[in-house]
PDB file of C-alpha atoms in Angstrom:
ATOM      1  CA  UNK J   1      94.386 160.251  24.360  1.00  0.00           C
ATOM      2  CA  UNK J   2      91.722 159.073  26.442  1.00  0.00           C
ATOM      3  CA  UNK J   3      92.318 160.408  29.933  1.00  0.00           C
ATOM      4  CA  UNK J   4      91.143 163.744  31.006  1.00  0.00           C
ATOM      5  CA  UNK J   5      94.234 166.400  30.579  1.00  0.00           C
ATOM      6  CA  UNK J   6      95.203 164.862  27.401  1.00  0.00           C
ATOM      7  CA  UNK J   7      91.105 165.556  26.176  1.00  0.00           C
ATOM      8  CA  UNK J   8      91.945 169.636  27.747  1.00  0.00           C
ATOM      9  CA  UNK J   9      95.033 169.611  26.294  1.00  0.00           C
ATOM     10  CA  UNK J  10      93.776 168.725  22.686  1.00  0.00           C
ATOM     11  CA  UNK J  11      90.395 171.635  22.987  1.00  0.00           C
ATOM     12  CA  UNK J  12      92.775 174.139  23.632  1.00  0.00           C
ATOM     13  CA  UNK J  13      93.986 173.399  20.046  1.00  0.00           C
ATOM     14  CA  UNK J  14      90.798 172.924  18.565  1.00  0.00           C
ATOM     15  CA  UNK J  15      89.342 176.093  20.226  1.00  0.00           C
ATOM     16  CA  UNK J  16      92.295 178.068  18.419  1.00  0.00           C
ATOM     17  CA  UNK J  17      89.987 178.527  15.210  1.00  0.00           C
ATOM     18  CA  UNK J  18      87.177 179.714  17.014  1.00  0.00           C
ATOM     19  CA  UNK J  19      89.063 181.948  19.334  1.00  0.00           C
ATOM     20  CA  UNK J  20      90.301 183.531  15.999  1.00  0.00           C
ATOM     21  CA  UNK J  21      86.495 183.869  14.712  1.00  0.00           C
ATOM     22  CA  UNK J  22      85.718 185.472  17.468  1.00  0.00           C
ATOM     23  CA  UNK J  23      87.729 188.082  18.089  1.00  0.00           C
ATOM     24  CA  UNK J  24      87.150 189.390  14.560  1.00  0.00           C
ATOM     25  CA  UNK J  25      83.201 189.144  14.802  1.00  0.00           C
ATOM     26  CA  UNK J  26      81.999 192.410  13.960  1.00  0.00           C
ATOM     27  CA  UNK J  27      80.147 192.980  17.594  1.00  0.00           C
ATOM     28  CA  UNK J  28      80.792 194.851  20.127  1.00  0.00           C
ATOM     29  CA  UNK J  29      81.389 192.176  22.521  1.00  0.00           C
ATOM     30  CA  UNK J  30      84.215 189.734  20.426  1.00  0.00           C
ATOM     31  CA  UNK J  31      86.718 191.123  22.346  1.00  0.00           C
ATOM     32  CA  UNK J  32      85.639 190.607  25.239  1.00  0.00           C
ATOM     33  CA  UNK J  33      84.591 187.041  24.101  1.00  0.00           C
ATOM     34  CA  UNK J  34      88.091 186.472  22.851  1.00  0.00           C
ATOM     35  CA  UNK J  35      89.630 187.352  25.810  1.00  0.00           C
ATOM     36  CA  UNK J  36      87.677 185.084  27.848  1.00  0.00           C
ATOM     37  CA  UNK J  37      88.288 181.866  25.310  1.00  0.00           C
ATOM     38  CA  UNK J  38      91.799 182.694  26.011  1.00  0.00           C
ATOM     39  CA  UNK J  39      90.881 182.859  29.819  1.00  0.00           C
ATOM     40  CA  UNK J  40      89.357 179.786  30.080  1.00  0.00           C
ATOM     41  CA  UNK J  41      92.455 178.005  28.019  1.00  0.00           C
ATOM     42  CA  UNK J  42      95.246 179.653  30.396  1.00  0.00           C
ATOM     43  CA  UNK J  43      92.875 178.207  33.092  1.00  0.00           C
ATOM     44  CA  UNK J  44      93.040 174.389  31.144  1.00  0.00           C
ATOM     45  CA  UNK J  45      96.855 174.686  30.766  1.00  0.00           C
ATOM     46  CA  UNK J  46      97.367 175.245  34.513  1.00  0.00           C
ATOM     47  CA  UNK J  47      94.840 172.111  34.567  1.00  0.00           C
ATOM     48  CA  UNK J  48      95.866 169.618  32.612  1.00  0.00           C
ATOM     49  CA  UNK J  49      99.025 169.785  34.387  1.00  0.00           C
ATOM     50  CA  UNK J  50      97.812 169.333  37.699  1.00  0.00           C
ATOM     51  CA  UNK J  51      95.594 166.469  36.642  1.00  0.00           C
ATOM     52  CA  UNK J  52      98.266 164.728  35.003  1.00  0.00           C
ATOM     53  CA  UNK J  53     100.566 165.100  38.075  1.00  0.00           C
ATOM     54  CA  UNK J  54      97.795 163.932  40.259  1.00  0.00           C
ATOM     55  CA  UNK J  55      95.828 161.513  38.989  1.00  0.00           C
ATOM     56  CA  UNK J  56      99.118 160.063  37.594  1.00  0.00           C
ATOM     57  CA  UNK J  57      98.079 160.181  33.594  1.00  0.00           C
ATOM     58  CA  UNK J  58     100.815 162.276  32.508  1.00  0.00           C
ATOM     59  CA  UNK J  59     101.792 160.828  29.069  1.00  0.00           C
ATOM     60  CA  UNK J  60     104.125 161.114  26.407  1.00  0.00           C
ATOM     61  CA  UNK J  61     101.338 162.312  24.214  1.00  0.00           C
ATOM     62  CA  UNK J  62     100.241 164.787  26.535  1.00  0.00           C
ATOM     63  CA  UNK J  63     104.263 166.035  27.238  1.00  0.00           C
ATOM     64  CA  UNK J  64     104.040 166.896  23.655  1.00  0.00           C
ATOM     65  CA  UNK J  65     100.774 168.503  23.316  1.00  0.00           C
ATOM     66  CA  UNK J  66     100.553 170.411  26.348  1.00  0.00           C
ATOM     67  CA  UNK J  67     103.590 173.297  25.024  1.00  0.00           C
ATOM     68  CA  UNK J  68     102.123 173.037  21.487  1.00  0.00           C
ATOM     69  CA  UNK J  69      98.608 174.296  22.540  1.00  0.00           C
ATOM     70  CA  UNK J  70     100.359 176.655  24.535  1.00  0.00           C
ATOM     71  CA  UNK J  71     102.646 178.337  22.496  1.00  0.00           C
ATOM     72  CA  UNK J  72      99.657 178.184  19.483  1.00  0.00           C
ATOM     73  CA  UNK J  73      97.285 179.770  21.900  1.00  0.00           C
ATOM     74  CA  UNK J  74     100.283 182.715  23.084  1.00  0.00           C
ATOM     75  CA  UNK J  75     102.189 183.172  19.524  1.00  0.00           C
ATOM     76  CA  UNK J  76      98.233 183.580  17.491  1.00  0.00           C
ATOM     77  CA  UNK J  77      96.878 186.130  20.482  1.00  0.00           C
ATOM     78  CA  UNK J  78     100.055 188.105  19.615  1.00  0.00           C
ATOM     79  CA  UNK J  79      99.302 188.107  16.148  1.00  0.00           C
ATOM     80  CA  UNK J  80      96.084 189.374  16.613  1.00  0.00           C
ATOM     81  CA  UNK J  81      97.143 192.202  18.656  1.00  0.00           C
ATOM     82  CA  UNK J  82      99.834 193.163  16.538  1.00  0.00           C
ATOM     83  CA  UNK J  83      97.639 193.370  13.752  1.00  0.00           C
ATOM     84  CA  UNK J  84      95.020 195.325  15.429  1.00  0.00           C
ATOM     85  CA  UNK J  85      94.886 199.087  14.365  1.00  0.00           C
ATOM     86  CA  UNK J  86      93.637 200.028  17.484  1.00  0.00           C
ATOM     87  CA  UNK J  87      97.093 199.388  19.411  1.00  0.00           C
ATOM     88  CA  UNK J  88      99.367 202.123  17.067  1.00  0.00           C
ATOM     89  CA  UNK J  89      97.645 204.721  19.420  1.00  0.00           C
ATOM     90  CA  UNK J  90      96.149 205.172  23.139  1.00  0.00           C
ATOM     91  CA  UNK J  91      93.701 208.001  23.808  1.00  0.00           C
ATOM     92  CA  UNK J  92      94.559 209.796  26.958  1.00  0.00           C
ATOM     93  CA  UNK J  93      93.197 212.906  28.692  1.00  0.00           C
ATOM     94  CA  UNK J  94      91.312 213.458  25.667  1.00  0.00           C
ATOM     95  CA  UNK J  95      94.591 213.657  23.938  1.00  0.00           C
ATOM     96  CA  UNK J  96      96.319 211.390  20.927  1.00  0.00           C
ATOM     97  CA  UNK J  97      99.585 209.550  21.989  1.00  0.00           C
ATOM     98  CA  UNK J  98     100.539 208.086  18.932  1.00  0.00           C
ATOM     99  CA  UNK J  99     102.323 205.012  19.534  1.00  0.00           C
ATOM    100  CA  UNK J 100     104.128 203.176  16.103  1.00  0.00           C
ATOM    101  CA  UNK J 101     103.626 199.843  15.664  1.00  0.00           C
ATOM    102  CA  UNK J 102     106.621 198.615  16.642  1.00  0.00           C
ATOM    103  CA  UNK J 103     105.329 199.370  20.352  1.00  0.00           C
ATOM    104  CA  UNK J 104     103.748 196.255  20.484  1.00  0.00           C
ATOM    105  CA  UNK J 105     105.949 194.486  17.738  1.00  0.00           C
ATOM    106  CA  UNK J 106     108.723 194.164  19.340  1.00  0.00           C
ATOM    107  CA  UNK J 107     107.737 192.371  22.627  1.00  0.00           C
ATOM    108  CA  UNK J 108     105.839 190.287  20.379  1.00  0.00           C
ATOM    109  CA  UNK J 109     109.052 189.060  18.566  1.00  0.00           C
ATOM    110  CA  UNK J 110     110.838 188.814  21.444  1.00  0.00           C
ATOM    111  CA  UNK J 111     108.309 186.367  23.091  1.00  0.00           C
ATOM    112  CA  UNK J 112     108.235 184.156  19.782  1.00  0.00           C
ATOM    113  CA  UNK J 113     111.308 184.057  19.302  1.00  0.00           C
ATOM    114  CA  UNK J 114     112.140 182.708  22.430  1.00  0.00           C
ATOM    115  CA  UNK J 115     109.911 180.010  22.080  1.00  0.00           C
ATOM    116  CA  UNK J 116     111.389 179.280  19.163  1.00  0.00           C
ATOM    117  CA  UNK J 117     114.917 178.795  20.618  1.00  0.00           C
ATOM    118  CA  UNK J 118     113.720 177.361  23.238  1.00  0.00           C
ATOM    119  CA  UNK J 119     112.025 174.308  21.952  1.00  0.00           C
ATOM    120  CA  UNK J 120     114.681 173.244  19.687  1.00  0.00           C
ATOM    121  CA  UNK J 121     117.053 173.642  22.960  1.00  0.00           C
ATOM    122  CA  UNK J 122     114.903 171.094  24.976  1.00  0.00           C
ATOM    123  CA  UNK J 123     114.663 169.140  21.324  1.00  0.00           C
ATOM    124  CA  UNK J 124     118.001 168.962  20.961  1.00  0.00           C
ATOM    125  CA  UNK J 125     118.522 168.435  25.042  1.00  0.00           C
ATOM    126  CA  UNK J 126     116.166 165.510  25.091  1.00  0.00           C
ATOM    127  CA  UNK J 127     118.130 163.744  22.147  1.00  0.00           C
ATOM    128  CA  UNK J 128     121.142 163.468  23.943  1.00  0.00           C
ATOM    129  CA  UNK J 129     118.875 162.374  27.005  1.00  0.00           C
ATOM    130  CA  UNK J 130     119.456 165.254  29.153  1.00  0.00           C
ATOM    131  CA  UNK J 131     116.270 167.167  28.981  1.00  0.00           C
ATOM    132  CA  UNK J 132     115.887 167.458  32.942  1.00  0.00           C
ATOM    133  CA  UNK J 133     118.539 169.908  32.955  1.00  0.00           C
ATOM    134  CA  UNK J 134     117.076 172.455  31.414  1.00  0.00           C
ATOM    135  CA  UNK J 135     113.389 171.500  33.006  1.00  0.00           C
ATOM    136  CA  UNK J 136     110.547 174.869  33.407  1.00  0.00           C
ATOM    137  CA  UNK J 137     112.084 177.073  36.445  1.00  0.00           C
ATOM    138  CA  UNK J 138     110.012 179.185  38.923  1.00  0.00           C
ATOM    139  CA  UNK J 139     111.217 182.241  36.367  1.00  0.00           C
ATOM    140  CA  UNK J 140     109.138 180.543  33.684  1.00  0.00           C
ATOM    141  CA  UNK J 141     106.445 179.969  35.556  1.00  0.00           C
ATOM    142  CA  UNK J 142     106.236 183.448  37.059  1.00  0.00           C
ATOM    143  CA  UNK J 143     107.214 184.630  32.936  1.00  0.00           C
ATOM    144  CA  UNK J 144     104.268 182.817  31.511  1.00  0.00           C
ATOM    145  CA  UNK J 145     101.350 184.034  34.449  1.00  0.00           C
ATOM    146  CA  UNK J 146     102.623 187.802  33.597  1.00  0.00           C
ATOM    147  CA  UNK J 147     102.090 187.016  29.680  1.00  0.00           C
ATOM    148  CA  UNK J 148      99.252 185.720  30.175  1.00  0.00           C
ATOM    149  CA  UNK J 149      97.533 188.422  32.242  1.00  0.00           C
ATOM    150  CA  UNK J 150      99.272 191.165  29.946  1.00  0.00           C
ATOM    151  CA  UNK J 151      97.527 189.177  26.852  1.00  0.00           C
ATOM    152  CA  UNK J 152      93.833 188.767  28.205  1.00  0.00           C
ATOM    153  CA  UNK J 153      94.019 192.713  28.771  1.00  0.00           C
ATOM    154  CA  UNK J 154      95.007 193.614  25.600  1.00  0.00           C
ATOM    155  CA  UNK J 155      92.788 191.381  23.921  1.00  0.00           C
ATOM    156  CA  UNK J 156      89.833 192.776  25.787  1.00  0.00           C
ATOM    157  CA  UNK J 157      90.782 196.025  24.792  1.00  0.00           C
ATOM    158  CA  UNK J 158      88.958 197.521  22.082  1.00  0.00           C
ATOM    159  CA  UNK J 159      88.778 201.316  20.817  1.00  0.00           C
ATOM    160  CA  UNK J 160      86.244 202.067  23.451  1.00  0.00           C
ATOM    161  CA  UNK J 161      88.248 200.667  26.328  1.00  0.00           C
ATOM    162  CA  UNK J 162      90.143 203.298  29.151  1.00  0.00           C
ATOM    163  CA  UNK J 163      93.074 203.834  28.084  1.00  0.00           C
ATOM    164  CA  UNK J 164      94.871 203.215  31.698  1.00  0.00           C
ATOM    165  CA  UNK J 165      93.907 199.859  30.976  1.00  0.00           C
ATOM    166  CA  UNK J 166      95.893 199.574  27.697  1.00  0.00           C
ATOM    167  CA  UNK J 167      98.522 200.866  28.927  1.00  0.00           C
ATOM    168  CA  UNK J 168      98.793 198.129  31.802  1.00  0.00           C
ATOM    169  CA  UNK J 169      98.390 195.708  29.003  1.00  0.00           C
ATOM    170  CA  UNK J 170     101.398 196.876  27.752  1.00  0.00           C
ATOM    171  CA  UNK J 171     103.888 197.581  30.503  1.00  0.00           C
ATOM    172  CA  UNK J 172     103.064 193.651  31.433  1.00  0.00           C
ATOM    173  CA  UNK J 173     103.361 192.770  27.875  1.00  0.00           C
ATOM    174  CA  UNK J 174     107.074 194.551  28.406  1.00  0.00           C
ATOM    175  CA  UNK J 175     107.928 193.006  31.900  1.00  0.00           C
ATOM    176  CA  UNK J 176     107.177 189.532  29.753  1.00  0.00           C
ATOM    177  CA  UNK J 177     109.539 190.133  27.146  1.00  0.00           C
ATOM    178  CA  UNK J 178     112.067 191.315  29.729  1.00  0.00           C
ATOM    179  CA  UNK J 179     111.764 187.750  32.053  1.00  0.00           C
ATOM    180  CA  UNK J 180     111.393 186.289  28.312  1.00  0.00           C
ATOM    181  CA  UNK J 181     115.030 187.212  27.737  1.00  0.00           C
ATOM    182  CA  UNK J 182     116.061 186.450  31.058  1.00  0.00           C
ATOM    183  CA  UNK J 183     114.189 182.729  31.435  1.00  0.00           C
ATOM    184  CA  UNK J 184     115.977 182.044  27.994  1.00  0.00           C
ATOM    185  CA  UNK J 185     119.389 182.958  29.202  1.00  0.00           C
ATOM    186  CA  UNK J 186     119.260 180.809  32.232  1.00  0.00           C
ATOM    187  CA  UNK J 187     117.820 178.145  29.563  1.00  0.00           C
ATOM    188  CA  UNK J 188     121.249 178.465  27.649  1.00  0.00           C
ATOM    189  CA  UNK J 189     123.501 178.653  30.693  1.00  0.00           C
ATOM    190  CA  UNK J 190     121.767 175.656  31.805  1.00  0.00           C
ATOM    191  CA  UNK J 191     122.456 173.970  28.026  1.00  0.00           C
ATOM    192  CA  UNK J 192     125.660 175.481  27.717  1.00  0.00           C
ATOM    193  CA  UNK J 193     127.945 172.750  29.033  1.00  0.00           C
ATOM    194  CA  UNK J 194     126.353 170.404  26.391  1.00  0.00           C
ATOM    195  CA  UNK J 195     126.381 173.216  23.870  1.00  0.00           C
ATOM    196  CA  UNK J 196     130.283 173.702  24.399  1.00  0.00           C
ATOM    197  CA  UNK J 197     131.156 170.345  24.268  1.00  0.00           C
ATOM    198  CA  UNK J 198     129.941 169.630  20.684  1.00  0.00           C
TER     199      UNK J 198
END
């Protein structure tokens, strides 16, 4: 634990209460707050990484940590969008779209539940030793800077924000989902040799 990404890698988990705090502080400015906690952790992700890689500390530890403060940070944000009223409508040219909540709960589920079946793929891959087969692709990588953008707008979005804005937030949260699905499938194509064979 005591090398530098492992130390970013284990704030961005103990930040995860206080990002929570935050964004439900009755001020105007929590969710703008929020959304730059959650900034400053997609920045220490990316970070931790590249340290590891170049300073040649990457760890076991840290291979463990480093998804589990990132899909922590990614599944909770999504929570707390979800749950936020605000979201079930957009105000546009002075006029109410109502949008039901299933707008924003179904990208949501999509996204967790990939990680989900993810995880126990590379789980499962890396107890039969063959983990490197099914290693992060450019997809993912391209899949996780689009959720991540799509999430720090939406969770800087509060009722007072233009609702062009909100609506970016979630056409990227859509495009997410959509290379979500298609990251996963290349996952289980990449798996599926293994997968067939038992």
């Amino acid at each position: 634990m005591n090398n530098l990404p492992n130390i970013l890698t284990l704030l961005r988990i103990i930040v995860i209460p206080f990002f929570v705090l935050v964004f439900y502080l009755p001020v105007q400015w929590a969710h703008t707050a929020a959304a730059i906690i959650f900034t400053l952790a997609a920045i220490t992700d990316w970070l931790d990484g590249y340290l590891a890689r170049s300073l040649q500390q990457a760890t076991r530890l840290g291979a463990f940590l480093d998804p589990v403060a990132d899909k922590l940070m990614v599944s909770i944000a999504l929570v707390l969008i979800v749950g936020e009223p605000q979201f079930q409508s957009i105000t546009l040219v002075s006029k109410i779209y109502p949008l039901p909540i299933a707008m924003m709960t179904i990208p949501a589920a999509i996204i967790v539940s990939r990680e989900i079946v993810v995880s126990a793929l590379r789980e499962w891959m890396a107890e039969l030793g063959k983990r490197t087969s099914i290693a992060v692709s450019h997809l993912g990588k391209v899949k996780t800077t689009v959720q991540m953008i799509a999430l720090i707008i939406l969770l800087y979005c509060n009722p007072n924000t233009n609702a062009l804005l909100a609506i970016v937030g979630y056409i990227l949260l859509y495009i997410a989902a959509a290379l979500t699905i298609w990251s996963m499938v290349l996952y289980l194509k990449a798996a599926w040799p293994e997968l067939k064979s038992r």
